[in-house]
Each structure stands twice: as C-alpha cells, then as structure tokens.
JSON list of C-alpha atoms in Angstrom, two decimals:
[
{"chain": "A", "resi": 1, "resn": "MET", "atom": "CA", "xyz": [21.38, 94.13, 82.14]},
{"chain": "A", "resi": 2, "resn": "SER", "atom": "CA", "xyz": [24.89, 92.99, 83.02]},
{"chain": "A", "resi": 3, "resn": "ALA", "atom": "CA", "xyz": [27.32, 91.50, 80.55]},
{"chain": "A", "resi": 4, "resn": "ASP", "atom": "CA", "xyz": [26.79, 88.07, 82.17]},
{"chain": "A", "resi": 5, "resn": "HIS", "atom": "CA", "xyz": [23.12, 88.12, 81.13]},
{"chain": "A", "resi": 6, "resn": "THR", "atom": "CA", "xyz": [23.60, 89.40, 77.58]},
{"chain": "A", "resi": 7, "resn": "ILE", "atom": "CA", "xyz": [22.02, 87.04, 75.03]},
{"chain": "A", "resi": 8, "resn": "ASP", "atom": "CA", "xyz": [24.40, 86.00, 72.30]},
{"chain": "A", "resi": 9, "resn": "HIS", "atom": "CA", "xyz": [22.44, 86.00, 69.04]},
{"chain": "A", "resi": 10, "resn": "ASP", "atom": "CA", "xyz": [25.26, 84.39, 67.08]},
{"chain": "A", "resi": 11, "resn": "SER", "atom": "CA", "xyz": [25.90, 81.19, 69.05]},
{"chain": "A", "resi": 12, "resn": "TRP", "atom": "CA", "xyz": [22.47, 79.81, 69.94]},
{"chain": "A", "resi": 13, "resn": "ASN", "atom": "CA", "xyz": [19.61, 82.30, 69.81]},
{"chain": "A", "resi": 14, "resn": "TYR", "atom": "CA", "xyz": [18.92, 82.47, 66.08]},
{"chain": "A", "resi": 15, "resn": "SER", "atom": "CA", "xyz": [16.02, 84.92, 66.10]},
{"chain": "A", "resi": 16, "resn": "PRO", "atom": "CA", "xyz": [16.91, 88.43, 64.91]},
{"chain": "A", "resi": 17, "resn": "ALA", "atom": "CA", "xyz": [18.19, 90.62, 67.70]},
{"chain": "A", "resi": 18, "resn": "LYS", "atom": "CA", "xyz": [15.89, 93.50, 68.59]},
{"chain": "A", "resi": 19, "resn": "LEU", "atom": "CA", "xyz": [17.89, 96.64, 68.03]},
{"chain": "A", "resi": 20, "resn": "PRO", "atom": "CA", "xyz": [17.03, 100.24, 68.89]},
{"chain": "A", "resi": 21, "resn": "ARG", "atom": "CA", "xyz": [15.08, 102.00, 66.16]},
{"chain": "A", "resi": 22, "resn": "GLN", "atom": "CA", "xyz": [17.44, 104.07, 64.07]},
{"chain": "A", "resi": 23, "resn": "SER", "atom": "CA", "xyz": [16.86, 107.45, 62.51]},
{"chain": "A", "resi": 24, "resn": "LYS", "atom": "CA", "xyz": [15.44, 107.75, 59.01]},
{"chain": "A", "resi": 25, "resn": "ILE", "atom": "CA", "xyz": [17.81, 107.95, 56.09]},
{"chain": "A", "resi": 26, "resn": "GLU", "atom": "CA", "xyz": [17.51, 111.36, 54.49]},
{"chain": "A", "resi": 27, "resn": "LEU", "atom": "CA", "xyz": [18.79, 111.56, 50.92]},
{"chain": "A", "resi": 28, "resn": "GLY", "atom": "CA", "xyz": [20.57, 114.69, 49.85]},
{"chain": "A", "resi": 29, "resn": "ARG", "atom": "CA", "xyz": [20.15, 116.29, 46.47]},
{"chain": "A", "resi": 30, "resn": "ILE", "atom": "CA", "xyz": [21.06, 114.08, 43.50]},
{"chain": "A", "resi": 31, "resn": "HIS", "atom": "CA", "xyz": [22.07, 115.90, 40.34]},
{"chain": "A", "resi": 32, "resn": "GLY", "atom": "CA", "xyz": [19.44, 115.44, 37.63]},
{"chain": "A", "resi": 33, "resn": "VAL", "atom": "CA", "xyz": [17.07, 113.44, 39.87]},
{"chain": "A", "resi": 34, "resn": "LEU", "atom": "CA", "xyz": [13.83, 114.79, 41.35]},
{"chain": "A", "resi": 35, "resn": "PRO", "atom": "CA", "xyz": [13.72, 114.42, 45.17]},
{"chain": "A", "resi": 36, "resn": "PHE", "atom": "CA", "xyz": [11.41, 112.24, 47.24]},
{"chain": "A", "resi": 37, "resn": "THR", "atom": "CA", "xyz": [8.48, 114.52, 48.09]},
{"chain": "A", "resi": 38, "resn": "SER", "atom": "CA", "xyz": [5.88, 112.24, 49.65]},
{"chain": "A", "resi": 39, "resn": "VAL", "atom": "CA", "xyz": [4.05, 112.95, 52.92]},
{"chain": "A", "resi": 40, "resn": "ARG", "atom": "CA", "xyz": [6.03, 110.32, 54.84]},
{"chain": "A", "resi": 41, "resn": "ASN", "atom": "CA", "xyz": [9.55, 108.97, 54.55]},
{"chain": "A", "resi": 42, "resn": "PRO", "atom": "CA", "xyz": [9.45, 105.19, 55.26]},
{"chain": "A", "resi": 43, "resn": "GLY", "atom": "CA", "xyz": [13.22, 104.87, 54.84]},
{"chain": "A", "resi": 44, "resn": "PHE", "atom": "CA", "xyz": [14.25, 104.21, 58.42]},
{"chain": "A", "resi": 45, "resn": "ARG", "atom": "CA", "xyz": [16.86, 101.57, 59.22]},
{"chain": "A", "resi": 46, "resn": "SER", "atom": "CA", "xyz": [15.46, 98.21, 60.28]},
{"chain": "A", "resi": 47, "resn": "SER", "atom": "CA", "xyz": [16.84, 94.76, 61.11]},
{"chain": "A", "resi": 48, "resn": "SER", "atom": "CA", "xyz": [13.58, 93.06, 60.15]},
{"chain": "A", "resi": 49, "resn": "SER", "atom": "CA", "xyz": [12.02, 95.07, 57.28]},
{"chain": "A", "resi": 50, "resn": "HIS", "atom": "CA", "xyz": [13.22, 95.50, 53.71]},
{"chain": "A", "resi": 51, "resn": "ARG", "atom": "CA", "xyz": [13.08, 99.11, 52.51]},
{"chain": "A", "resi": 52, "resn": "VAL", "atom": "CA", "xyz": [13.69, 99.75, 48.82]},
{"chain": "A", "resi": 53, "resn": "TRP", "atom": "CA", "xyz": [15.08, 102.97, 47.34]},
{"chain": "A", "resi": 54, "resn": "MET", "atom": "CA", "xyz": [14.64, 103.37, 43.61]},
{"chain": "A", "resi": 55, "resn": "THR", "atom": "CA", "xyz": [14.50, 105.91, 40.80]},
{"chain": "A", "resi": 56, "resn": "TYR", "atom": "CA", "xyz": [11.68, 105.83, 38.28]},
{"chain": "A", "resi": 57, "resn": "ARG", "atom": "CA", "xyz": [10.28, 107.85, 35.38]},
{"chain": "A", "resi": 58, "resn": "THR", "atom": "CA", "xyz": [6.71, 108.75, 34.46]},
{"chain": "A", "resi": 59, "resn": "ALA", "atom": "CA", "xyz": [5.01, 110.90, 31.86]},
{"chain": "A", "resi": 60, "resn": "ALA", "atom": "CA", "xyz": [3.83, 113.24, 34.63]},
{"chain": "A", "resi": 61, "resn": "ASN", "atom": "CA", "xyz": [7.41, 114.43, 35.13]},
{"chain": "A", "resi": 62, "resn": "ASP", "atom": "CA", "xyz": [8.43, 114.35, 31.45]},
{"chain": "A", "resi": 63, "resn": "TYR", "atom": "CA", "xyz": [10.26, 111.07, 32.18]},
{"chain": "A", "resi": 64, "resn": "ARG", "atom": "CA", "xyz": [12.81, 112.76, 34.43]},
{"chain": "A", "resi": 65, "resn": "PRO", "atom": "CA", "xyz": [14.14, 110.34, 37.09]},
{"chain": "A", "resi": 66, "resn": "GLU", "atom": "CA", "xyz": [12.53, 110.70, 40.50]},
{"chain": "A", "resi": 67, "resn": "VAL", "atom": "CA", "xyz": [13.32, 109.09, 43.87]},
{"chain": "A", "resi": 68, "resn": "GLY", "atom": "CA", "xyz": [10.82, 106.60, 45.28]},
{"chain": "A", "resi": 69, "resn": "ILE", "atom": "CA", "xyz": [10.99, 104.73, 48.60]},
{"chain": "A", "resi": 70, "resn": "ALA", "atom": "CA", "xyz": [8.98, 101.54, 49.11]},
{"chain": "A", "resi": 71, "resn": "GLU", "atom": "CA", "xyz": [8.27, 100.21, 52.58]},
{"chain": "A", "resi": 72, "resn": "SER", "atom": "CA", "xyz": [8.61, 96.56, 51.53]},
{"chain": "A", "resi": 73, "resn": "ALA", "atom": "CA", "xyz": [9.96, 94.42, 48.71]},
{"chain": "A", "resi": 74, "resn": "ALA", "atom": "CA", "xyz": [6.39, 93.55, 47.69]},
{"chain": "A", "resi": 75, "resn": "GLU", "atom": "CA", "xyz": [5.42, 97.22, 47.56]},
{"chain": "A", "resi": 76, "resn": "ALA", "atom": "CA", "xyz": [8.44, 97.86, 45.32]},
{"chain": "A", "resi": 77, "resn": "ALA", "atom": "CA", "xyz": [7.39, 94.95, 43.08]},
{"chain": "A", "resi": 78, "resn": "VAL", "atom": "CA", "xyz": [3.89, 96.42, 42.71]},
{"chain": "A", "resi": 79, "resn": "ALA", "atom": "CA", "xyz": [5.50, 99.74, 41.77]},
{"chain": "A", "resi": 80, "resn": "HIS", "atom": "CA", "xyz": [7.78, 98.08, 39.20]},
{"chain": "A", "resi": 81, "resn": "GLU", "atom": "CA", "xyz": [4.82, 96.25, 37.67]},
{"chain": "A", "resi": 82, "resn": "LEU", "atom": "CA", "xyz": [2.82, 99.49, 37.39]},
{"chain": "A", "resi": 83, "resn": "LEU", "atom": "CA", "xyz": [5.78, 101.28, 35.82]},
{"chain": "A", "resi": 84, "resn": "LEU", "atom": "CA", "xyz": [5.85, 98.69, 33.02]},
{"chain": "A", "resi": 85, "resn": "SER", "atom": "CA", "xyz": [2.33, 99.62, 31.96]},
{"chain": "A", "resi": 86, "resn": "PRO", "atom": "CA", "xyz": [1.93, 102.05, 29.03]},
{"chain": "A", "resi": 87, "resn": "LEU", "atom": "CA", "xyz": [-1.36, 103.12, 30.65]},
{"chain": "A", "resi": 88, "resn": "LEU", "atom": "CA", "xyz": [0.38, 104.60, 33.70]},
{"chain": "A", "resi": 89, "resn": "TYR", "atom": "CA", "xyz": [0.71, 108.40, 33.81]},
{"chain": "A", "resi": 90, "resn": "ASP", "atom": "CA", "xyz": [2.06, 109.00, 37.32]},
{"chain": "A", "resi": 91, "resn": "LEU", "atom": "CA", "xyz": [3.04, 107.03, 40.42]},
{"chain": "A", "resi": 92, "resn": "GLN", "atom": "CA", "xyz": [3.41, 108.37, 43.95]},
{"chain": "A", "resi": 93, "resn": "PHE", "atom": "CA", "xyz": [4.86, 106.62, 47.00]},
{"chain": "A", "resi": 94, "resn": "GLN", "atom": "CA", "xyz": [3.35, 107.34, 50.44]},
{"chain": "A", "resi": 95, "resn": "PRO", "atom": "CA", "xyz": [1.04, 109.90, 48.82]},
{"chain": "A", "resi": 96, "resn": "LEU", "atom": "CA", "xyz": [-1.64, 110.54, 51.44]},
{"chain": "A", "resi": 97, "resn": "LYS", "atom": "CA", "xyz": [-2.04, 110.40, 55.22]},
{"chain": "A", "resi": 98, "resn": "VAL", "atom": "CA", "xyz": [-5.50, 109.88, 56.72]},
{"chain": "A", "resi": 99, "resn": "TYR", "atom": "CA", "xyz": [-6.64, 110.07, 60.34]},
{"chain": "A", "resi": 100, "resn": "LEU", "atom": "CA", "xyz": [-8.82, 107.18, 61.44]},
{"chain": "A", "resi": 101, "resn": "ARG", "atom": "CA", "xyz": [-10.72, 109.22, 64.02]},
{"chain": "A", "resi": 102, "resn": "PRO", "atom": "CA", "xyz": [-12.51, 112.12, 62.31]},
{"chain": "A", "resi": 103, "resn": "GLY", "atom": "CA", "xyz": [-11.10, 115.45, 63.50]},
{"chain": "A", "resi": 104, "resn": "ASP", "atom": "CA", "xyz": [-8.46, 113.81, 65.72]},
{"chain": "A", "resi": 105, "resn": "ARG", "atom": "CA", "xyz": [-5.02, 114.58, 64.27]},
{"chain": "A", "resi": 106, "resn": "LYS", "atom": "CA", "xyz": [-3.24, 113.12, 67.31]},
{"chain": "A", "resi": 107, "resn": "GLY", "atom": "CA", "xyz": [-4.98, 109.77, 67.11]},
{"chain": "A", "resi": 108, "resn": "PRO", "atom": "CA", "xyz": [-4.19, 106.74, 64.92]},
{"chain": "A", "resi": 109, "resn": "SER", "atom": "CA", "xyz": [-3.37, 107.44, 61.30]},
{"chain": "A", "resi": 110, "resn": "TYR", "atom": "CA", "xyz": [-2.46, 105.58, 58.13]},
{"chain": "A", "resi": 111, "resn": "THR", "atom": "CA", "xyz": [-0.35, 106.56, 55.13]},
{"chain": "A", "resi": 112, "resn": "HIS", "atom": "CA", "xyz": [-1.38, 104.96, 51.85]},
{"chain": "A", "resi": 113, "resn": "ASP", "atom": "CA", "xyz": [1.29, 102.89, 50.08]},
{"chain": "A", "resi": 114, "resn": "LEU", "atom": "CA", "xyz": [0.91, 103.99, 46.45]},
{"chain": "A", "resi": 115, "resn": "LEU", "atom": "CA", "xyz": [-1.23, 106.21, 44.25]},
{"chain": "A", "resi": 116, "resn": "ALA", "atom": "CA", "xyz": [-1.35, 105.34, 40.54]},
{"chain": "A", "resi": 117, "resn": "THR", "atom": "CA", "xyz": [-2.73, 107.83, 38.03]},
{"chain": "A", "resi": 118, "resn": "PHE", "atom": "CA", "xyz": [-3.53, 106.48, 34.57]},
{"chain": "A", "resi": 119, "resn": "VAL", "atom": "CA", "xyz": [-3.59, 108.23, 31.21]},
{"chain": "A", "resi": 120, "resn": "ASP", "atom": "CA", "xyz": [-7.40, 108.21, 31.18]},
{"chain": "A", "resi": 121, "resn": "GLY", "atom": "CA", "xyz": [-7.41, 110.19, 34.44]},
{"chain": "A", "resi": 122, "resn": "ARG", "atom": "CA", "xyz": [-8.31, 107.34, 36.81]},
{"chain": "A", "resi": 123, "resn": "ARG", "atom": "CA", "xyz": [-6.58, 107.45, 40.20]},
{"chain": "A", "resi": 124, "resn": "THR", "atom": "CA", "xyz": [-6.15, 104.32, 42.29]},
{"chain": "A", "resi": 125, "resn": "LEU", "atom": "CA", "xyz": [-4.84, 104.00, 45.84]},
{"chain": "A", "resi": 126, "resn": "ILE", "atom": "CA", "xyz": [-3.02, 100.72, 46.49]},
{"chain": "A", "resi": 127, "resn": "PHE", "atom": "CA", "xyz": [-2.88, 98.88, 49.82]},
{"chain": "A", "resi": 128, "resn": "VAL", "atom": "CA", "xyz": [-0.17, 96.17, 49.92]},
{"chain": "A", "resi": 129, "resn": "ARG", "atom": "CA", "xyz": [-0.19, 93.57, 52.68]},
{"chain": "A", "resi": 130, "resn": "ASN", "atom": "CA", "xyz": [1.05, 90.00, 53.14]},
{"chain": "A", "resi": 131, "resn": "SER", "atom": "CA", "xyz": [-1.30, 87.03, 52.75]},
{"chain": "A", "resi": 132, "resn": "ASP", "atom": "CA", "xyz": [-1.43, 86.04, 56.43]},
{"chain": "A", "resi": 133, "resn": "SER", "atom": "CA", "xyz": [-2.34, 89.56, 57.52]},
{"chain": "A", "resi": 134, "resn": "LEU", "atom": "CA", "xyz": [-5.12, 89.82, 54.92]},
{"chain": "A", "resi": 135, "resn": "GLN", "atom": "CA", "xyz": [-6.79, 86.75, 56.41]},
{"chain": "A", "resi": 136, "resn": "LYS", "atom": "CA", "xyz": [-7.13, 88.35, 59.85]},
{"chain": "A", "resi": 137, "resn": "PRO", "atom": "CA", "xyz": [-10.42, 90.01, 60.88]},
{"chain": "A", "resi": 138, "resn": "ARG", "atom": "CA", "xyz": [-8.44, 92.87, 62.42]},
{"chain": "A", "resi": 139, "resn": "THR", "atom": "CA", "xyz": [-6.84, 93.70, 59.07]},
{"chain": "A", "resi": 140, "resn": "ARG", "atom": "CA", "xyz": [-10.24, 93.69, 57.37]},
{"chain": "A", "resi": 141, "resn": "ARG", "atom": "CA", "xyz": [-11.54, 96.10, 60.02]},
{"chain": "A", "resi": 142, "resn": "ASP", "atom": "CA", "xyz": [-8.46, 98.29, 59.50]},
{"chain": "A", "resi": 143, "resn": "ILE", "atom": "CA", "xyz": [-9.07, 98.38, 55.75]},
{"chain": "A", "resi": 144, "resn": "GLU", "atom": "CA", "xyz": [-12.70, 99.39, 56.28]},
{"chain": "A", "resi": 145, "resn": "ALA", "atom": "CA", "xyz": [-11.57, 102.17, 58.64]},
{"chain": "A", "resi": 146, "resn": "ILE", "atom": "CA", "xyz": [-8.97, 103.39, 56.15]},
{"chain": "A", "resi": 147, "resn": "GLN", "atom": "CA", "xyz": [-11.50, 103.42, 53.32]},
{"chain": "A", "resi": 148, "resn": "ALA", "atom": "CA", "xyz": [-13.98, 105.35, 55.48]},
{"chain": "A", "resi": 149, "resn": "ALA", "atom": "CA", "xyz": [-11.31, 107.91, 56.48]},
{"chain": "A", "resi": 150, "resn": "THR", "atom": "CA", "xyz": [-10.04, 108.47, 52.94]},
{"chain": "A", "resi": 151, "resn": "PRO", "atom": "CA", "xyz": [-11.72, 111.43, 51.21]},
{"chain": "A", "resi": 152, "resn": "SER", "atom": "CA", "xyz": [-13.57, 110.52, 48.02]},
{"chain": "A", "resi": 153, "resn": "ARG", "atom": "CA", "xyz": [-11.67, 113.26, 46.15]},
{"chain": "A", "resi": 154, "resn": "ALA", "atom": "CA", "xyz": [-8.34, 111.52, 46.91]},
{"chain": "A", "resi": 155, "resn": "ALA", "atom": "CA", "xyz": [-8.86, 108.75, 44.34]},
{"chain": "A", "resi": 156, "resn": "ASP", "atom": "CA", "xyz": [-11.48, 106.98, 42.27]},
{"chain": "A", "resi": 157, "resn": "SER", "atom": "CA", "xyz": [-10.86, 103.60, 43.89]},
{"chain": "A", "resi": 158, "resn": "MET", "atom": "CA", "xyz": [-8.71, 101.67, 46.34]},
{"chain": "A", "resi": 159, "resn": "ILE", "atom": "CA", "xyz": [-7.44, 98.17, 45.65]},
{"chain": "A", "resi": 160, "resn": "ILE", "atom": "CA", "xyz": [-5.99, 95.58, 48.01]},
{"chain": "A", "resi": 161, "resn": "VAL", "atom": "CA", "xyz": [-2.89, 93.73, 46.77]},
{"chain": "A", "resi": 162, "resn": "ASP", "atom": "CA", "xyz": [-1.83, 90.41, 48.28]},
{"chain": "A", "resi": 163, "resn": "ALA", "atom": "CA", "xyz": [1.96, 90.48, 48.61]},
{"chain": "A", "resi": 164, "resn": "GLY", "atom": "CA", "xyz": [1.93, 86.68, 48.41]},
{"chain": "A", "resi": 165, "resn": "ARG", "atom": "CA", "xyz": [1.35, 86.99, 44.66]},
{"chain": "A", "resi": 166, "resn": "TYR", "atom": "CA", "xyz": [4.90, 88.26, 44.31]},
{"chain": "A", "resi": 167, "resn": "SER", "atom": "CA", "xyz": [7.36, 85.46, 44.80]},
{"chain": "A", "resi": 168, "resn": "ARG", "atom": "CA", "xyz": [10.98, 86.40, 45.38]},
{"chain": "A", "resi": 169, "resn": "GLN", "atom": "CA", "xyz": [11.85, 85.54, 41.78]},
{"chain": "A", "resi": 170, "resn": "ARG", "atom": "CA", "xyz": [8.91, 87.53, 40.42]},
{"chain": "A", "resi": 171, "resn": "ARG", "atom": "CA", "xyz": [10.08, 90.55, 42.42]},
{"chain": "A", "resi": 172, "resn": "GLU", "atom": "CA", "xyz": [13.60, 90.17, 41.02]},
{"chain": "A", "resi": 173, "resn": "ASN", "atom": "CA", "xyz": [12.32, 89.79, 37.46]},
{"chain": "A", "resi": 174, "resn": "LEU", "atom": "CA", "xyz": [10.08, 92.86, 37.73]},
{"chain": "A", "resi": 175, "resn": "PHE", "atom": "CA", "xyz": [13.08, 94.84, 38.96]},
{"chain": "A", "resi": 176, "resn": "ARG", "atom": "CA", "xyz": [15.17, 93.67, 35.97]},
{"chain": "A", "resi": 177, "resn": "LEU", "atom": "CA", "xyz": [12.38, 94.38, 33.49]},
{"chain": "A", "resi": 178, "resn": "HIS", "atom": "CA", "xyz": [12.01, 97.89, 34.88]},
{"chain": "A", "resi": 179, "resn": "GLU", "atom": "CA", "xyz": [15.77, 98.38, 34.58]},
{"chain": "A", "resi": 180, "resn": "ALA", "atom": "CA", "xyz": [15.71, 97.13, 30.98]},
{"chain": "A", "resi": 181, "resn": "ILE", "atom": "CA", "xyz": [13.20, 99.72, 29.79]},
{"chain": "A", "resi": 182, "resn": "GLN", "atom": "CA", "xyz": [15.42, 102.53, 31.07]},
{"chain": "A", "resi": 183, "resn": "THR", "atom": "CA", "xyz": [17.61, 102.05, 27.96]},
{"chain": "A", "resi": 184, "resn": "PRO", "atom": "CA", "xyz": [15.10, 101.80, 25.06]},
{"chain": "A", "resi": 185, "resn": "ASP", "atom": "CA", "xyz": [16.18, 100.70, 21.59]},
{"chain": "A", "resi": 186, "resn": "PRO", "atom": "CA", "xyz": [13.03, 100.36, 19.45]},
{"chain": "A", "resi": 187, "resn": "GLU", "atom": "CA", "xyz": [14.94, 99.52, 16.26]},
{"chain": "A", "resi": 188, "resn": "ILE", "atom": "CA", "xyz": [16.67, 96.52, 17.85]},
{"chain": "A", "resi": 189, "resn": "ASP", "atom": "CA", "xyz": [13.42, 95.46, 19.54]},
{"chain": "A", "resi": 190, "resn": "ASP", "atom": "CA", "xyz": [11.60, 95.46, 16.19]},
{"chain": "A", "resi": 191, "resn": "ILE", "atom": "CA", "xyz": [14.29, 93.22, 14.67]},
{"chain": "A", "resi": 192, "resn": "VAL", "atom": "CA", "xyz": [14.26, 90.78, 17.60]},
{"chain": "A", "resi": 193, "resn": "LEU", "atom": "CA", "xyz": [10.46, 90.62, 17.68]},
{"chain": "A", "resi": 194, "resn": "TRP", "atom": "CA", "xyz": [10.22, 90.08, 13.91]},
{"chain": "A", "resi": 195, "resn": "THR", "atom": "CA", "xyz": [12.70, 87.20, 14.24]},
{"chain": "A", "resi": 196, "resn": "ALA", "atom": "CA", "xyz": [10.77, 85.68, 17.13]},
{"chain": "A", "resi": 197, "resn": "CYS", "atom": "CA", "xyz": [7.50, 85.92, 15.20]},
{"chain": "A", "resi": 198, "resn": "ASN", "atom": "CA", "xyz": [9.00, 84.17, 12.16]},
{"chain": "A", "resi": 199, "resn": "HIS", "atom": "CA", "xyz": [10.93, 81.44, 13.99]},
{"chain": "A", "resi": 200, "resn": "ARG", "atom": "CA", "xyz": [8.48, 78.54, 14.06]},
{"chain": "A", "resi": 201, "resn": "SER", "atom": "CA", "xyz": [10.54, 76.38, 16.40]},
{"chain": "A", "resi": 202, "resn": "LEU", "atom": "CA", "xyz": [11.12, 79.12, 18.99]},
{"chain": "A", "resi": 203, "resn": "TRP", "atom": "CA", "xyz": [11.20, 77.60, 22.44]},
{"chain": "A", "resi": 204, "resn": "LEU", "atom": "CA", "xyz": [13.96, 79.15, 24.54]},
{"chain": "A", "resi": 205, "resn": "MET", "atom": "CA", "xyz": [15.33, 82.68, 24.54]},
{"chain": "A", "resi": 206, "resn": "ARG", "atom": "CA", "xyz": [18.71, 81.32, 23.46]},
{"chain": "A", "resi": 207, "resn": "ASP", "atom": "CA", "xyz": [17.15, 80.00, 20.23]},
{"chain": "A", "resi": 208, "resn": "LEU", "atom": "CA", "xyz": [17.18, 83.60, 18.97]},
{"chain": "A", "resi": 209, "resn": "PHE", "atom": "CA", "xyz": [20.91, 84.19, 19.48]},
{"chain": "A", "resi": 210, "resn": "PRO", "atom": "CA", "xyz": [22.25, 82.35, 16.37]},
{"chain": "A", "resi": 211, "resn": "LEU", "atom": "CA", "xyz": [19.51, 83.84, 14.17]},
{"chain": "A", "resi": 212, "resn": "LEU", "atom": "CA", "xyz": [20.56, 87.44, 14.67]},
{"chain": "A", "resi": 213, "resn": "ASP", "atom": "CA", "xyz": [23.76, 89.18, 13.65]},
{"chain": "A", "resi": 214, "resn": "LEU", "atom": "CA", "xyz": [23.83, 90.98, 16.99]},
{"chain": "A", "resi": 215, "resn": "PRO", "atom": "CA", "xyz": [25.79, 90.55, 20.22]},
{"chain": "A", "resi": 216, "resn": "GLN", "atom": "CA", "xyz": [24.15, 88.08, 22.57]},
{"chain": "A", "resi": 217, "resn": "LYS", "atom": "CA", "xyz": [23.86, 90.66, 25.35]},
{"chain": "A", "resi": 218, "resn": "THR", "atom": "CA", "xyz": [22.03, 93.01, 22.97]},
{"chain": "A", "resi": 219, "resn": "VAL", "atom": "CA", "xyz": [19.44, 90.34, 22.14]},
{"chain": "A", "resi": 220, "resn": "PHE", "atom": "CA", "xyz": [19.18, 89.41, 25.82]},
{"chain": "A", "resi": 221, "resn": "LYS", "atom": "CA", "xyz": [18.38, 93.02, 26.83]},
{"chain": "A", "resi": 222, "resn": "SER", "atom": "CA", "xyz": [15.93, 93.36, 23.96]},
{"chain": "A", "resi": 223, "resn": "CYS", "atom": "CA", "xyz": [14.08, 90.23, 25.09]},
{"chain": "A", "resi": 224, "resn": "HIS", "atom": "CA", "xyz": [13.70, 91.76, 28.53]},
{"chain": "A", "resi": 225, "resn": "ARG", "atom": "CA", "xyz": [12.28, 94.95, 27.04]},
{"chain": "A", "resi": 226, "resn": "LEU", "atom": "CA", "xyz": [9.88, 92.95, 24.87]},
{"chain": "A", "resi": 227, "resn": "ILE", "atom": "CA", "xyz": [8.72, 90.94, 27.90]},
{"chain": "A", "resi": 228, "resn": "ALA", "atom": "CA", "xyz": [8.31, 94.19, 29.83]},
{"chain": "A", "resi": 229, "resn": "ARG", "atom": "CA", "xyz": [6.01, 95.64, 27.17]},
{"chain": "A", "resi": 230, "resn": "GLY", "atom": "CA", "xyz": [4.07, 92.38, 26.75]},
{"chain": "A", "resi": 231, "resn": "ALA", "atom": "CA", "xyz": [5.25, 91.54, 23.21]},
{"chain": "A", "resi": 232, "resn": "LEU", "atom": "CA", "xyz": [6.93, 88.37, 24.51]},
{"chain": "A", "resi": 233, "resn": "THR", "atom": "CA", "xyz": [5.75, 86.25, 27.43]},
{"chain": "A", "resi": 234, "resn": "ALA", "atom": "CA", "xyz": [7.75, 84.34, 30.04]},
{"chain": "A", "resi": 235, "resn": "ASN", "atom": "CA", "xyz": [7.14, 82.80, 33.46]},
{"chain": "A", "resi": 236, "resn": "LEU", "atom": "CA", "xyz": [8.12, 85.57, 35.86]},
{"chain": "A", "resi": 237, "resn": "ASP", "atom": "CA", "xyz": [8.14, 83.16, 38.79]},
{"chain": "A", "resi": 238, "resn": "HIS", "atom": "CA", "xyz": [11.23, 81.54, 37.26]},
{"chain": "A", "resi": 239, "resn": "VAL", "atom": "CA", "xyz": [14.56, 83.15, 36.42]},
{"chain": "A", "resi": 240, "resn": "VAL", "atom": "CA", "xyz": [14.23, 84.98, 33.10]},
{"chain": "A", "resi": 241, "resn": "ALA", "atom": "CA", "xyz": [17.47, 84.15, 31.32]},
{"chain": "A", "resi": 242, "resn": "GLU", "atom": "CA", "xyz": [18.75, 82.56, 28.11]},
{"chain": "A", "resi": 243, "resn": "TRP", "atom": "CA", "xyz": [17.33, 79.15, 29.11]},
{"chain": "A", "resi": 244, "resn": "SER", "atom": "CA", "xyz": [13.86, 80.58, 29.75]},
{"chain": "A", "resi": 245, "resn": "ARG", "atom": "CA", "xyz": [10.83, 79.45, 27.78]},
{"chain": "A", "resi": 246, "resn": "ILE", "atom": "CA", "xyz": [9.48, 82.43, 25.84]},
{"chain": "A", "resi": 247, "resn": "GLU", "atom": "CA", "xyz": [6.57, 82.90, 23.44]},
{"chain": "A", "resi": 248, "resn": "VAL", "atom": "CA", "xyz": [5.30, 85.64, 21.19]},
{"chain": "A", "resi": 249, "resn": "ALA", "atom": "CA", "xyz": [2.22, 87.15, 22.82]},
{"chain": "A", "resi": 250, "resn": "SER", "atom": "CA", "xyz": [-1.00, 86.39, 21.00]}
]
C-alpha cells in the first residue's frame, strides 16, 4: 500500500488500528519472587486486549510472592477475589492445556484460565468470558467441548464466570483490597473493628477517623483489610474511599 492510501487513524478513522502481532513479553528473574511457570504465557503485546501482570501469595508456596499473568482485566479480578478468600490454598494461571480433538495434538486446543485449589482439597477450573460471548450458541458448544476434553483428574469441577459481573470499579476495588492485605496489621485491625462495632451511628468510613488516635491513612488501610476479609462490608461497584458507606458484617 502506498503512502497516499495509508489510513490515518488519528484524524478521522477512530477504530483501533490493526497492528502486527508482537512477541510475548518474557520476564527475567526477579529477586525473591517465584517465576511464572504456567503452560502458556498469555503476555503478548496487544492494542486491543488488556493483559495484567501481578504478584500474589498463597499457602501452597509458603506465602512467597509469585508472578501471575491474566489474559484480561476480568480474569485478573476473579483472581484477586479468590486471593481474598481464607479458604484458598493455591491459585494457578493458565494451568492446563487440552486438545479438543482426542489424540490430535496439532488440532484446536484450549488453555484453561485459572485453577483454584482450596484448603479442603477441592480443585476448580475457572472459565472467564464476557456476557455477550456467553449468550452465543457457539460459545456454549465450545464450553461443552472443553469440558469433554478436560480429564476428570484435572479438577473436581469447572465453573463459568460472567465477566460482566465485574464492573470497572469492582475490578479496581478488588485490586486495592488485594494490595491492602499484603501489609497485614492484625492489632490495628482489631482496634478499628472494635470501634466500628461499638459506634452506633457509623455510616461512612470517615466517621471512624475522629474516634481513633491513629493516623487517617492507617485507619483507611485497615478498613480496606477488614473489607477484604469480610469483617466490614461496602459496595464494591462504587469507589471505596473515606466517603463510602460501610457496615459491620452480620
């Protein structure tokens, strides 16, 4: 194509320009962090998809930080939500590749999004897809084919997660809650929770600030940790901040 026929995507054609597929990003060794060891690296550069790199800790690795790569923002949000659960033992990204035609390793394949292992030994594969896709007959047929191709020994169950459940603000809040629990302070959390339980007119998070002889940022972080562990509740589809409505969980 000559320069005279090049489409200018800045002046009038507002759809994203289709760019050549770039190579995958390969992370080098990070001191003190376990490497990404899954069967597939989804971390290629893209002008249309949102890849998420993160570090996370689980009991399976003695809470040492490990690299995880999510193929979408919704997939990362599901991972963050799982990592908040005290029932989670281990979490793997891109854990298992299955071939949709039995015995044909050159044919179509699928790599599962997440594998969650819980403290009671249950293992669950997680399929994350957007709402529109889940309504299509083709997607339902794909899911049936994936379930049929997945060995029964790989997991106890497989669940389908609608990415539409995770609004942009919910995704951001789950990220912040996961970040908050990386710096635990149980003594401060006990003080903040006791105050919340005994403050009859508690309505907003900021109502706690004048009741505690602690820096505001310390109380703010503690509230996030308490929300993360379910001791306090808040609407995660709204910004969780000092003006947020919070309640003590029943």
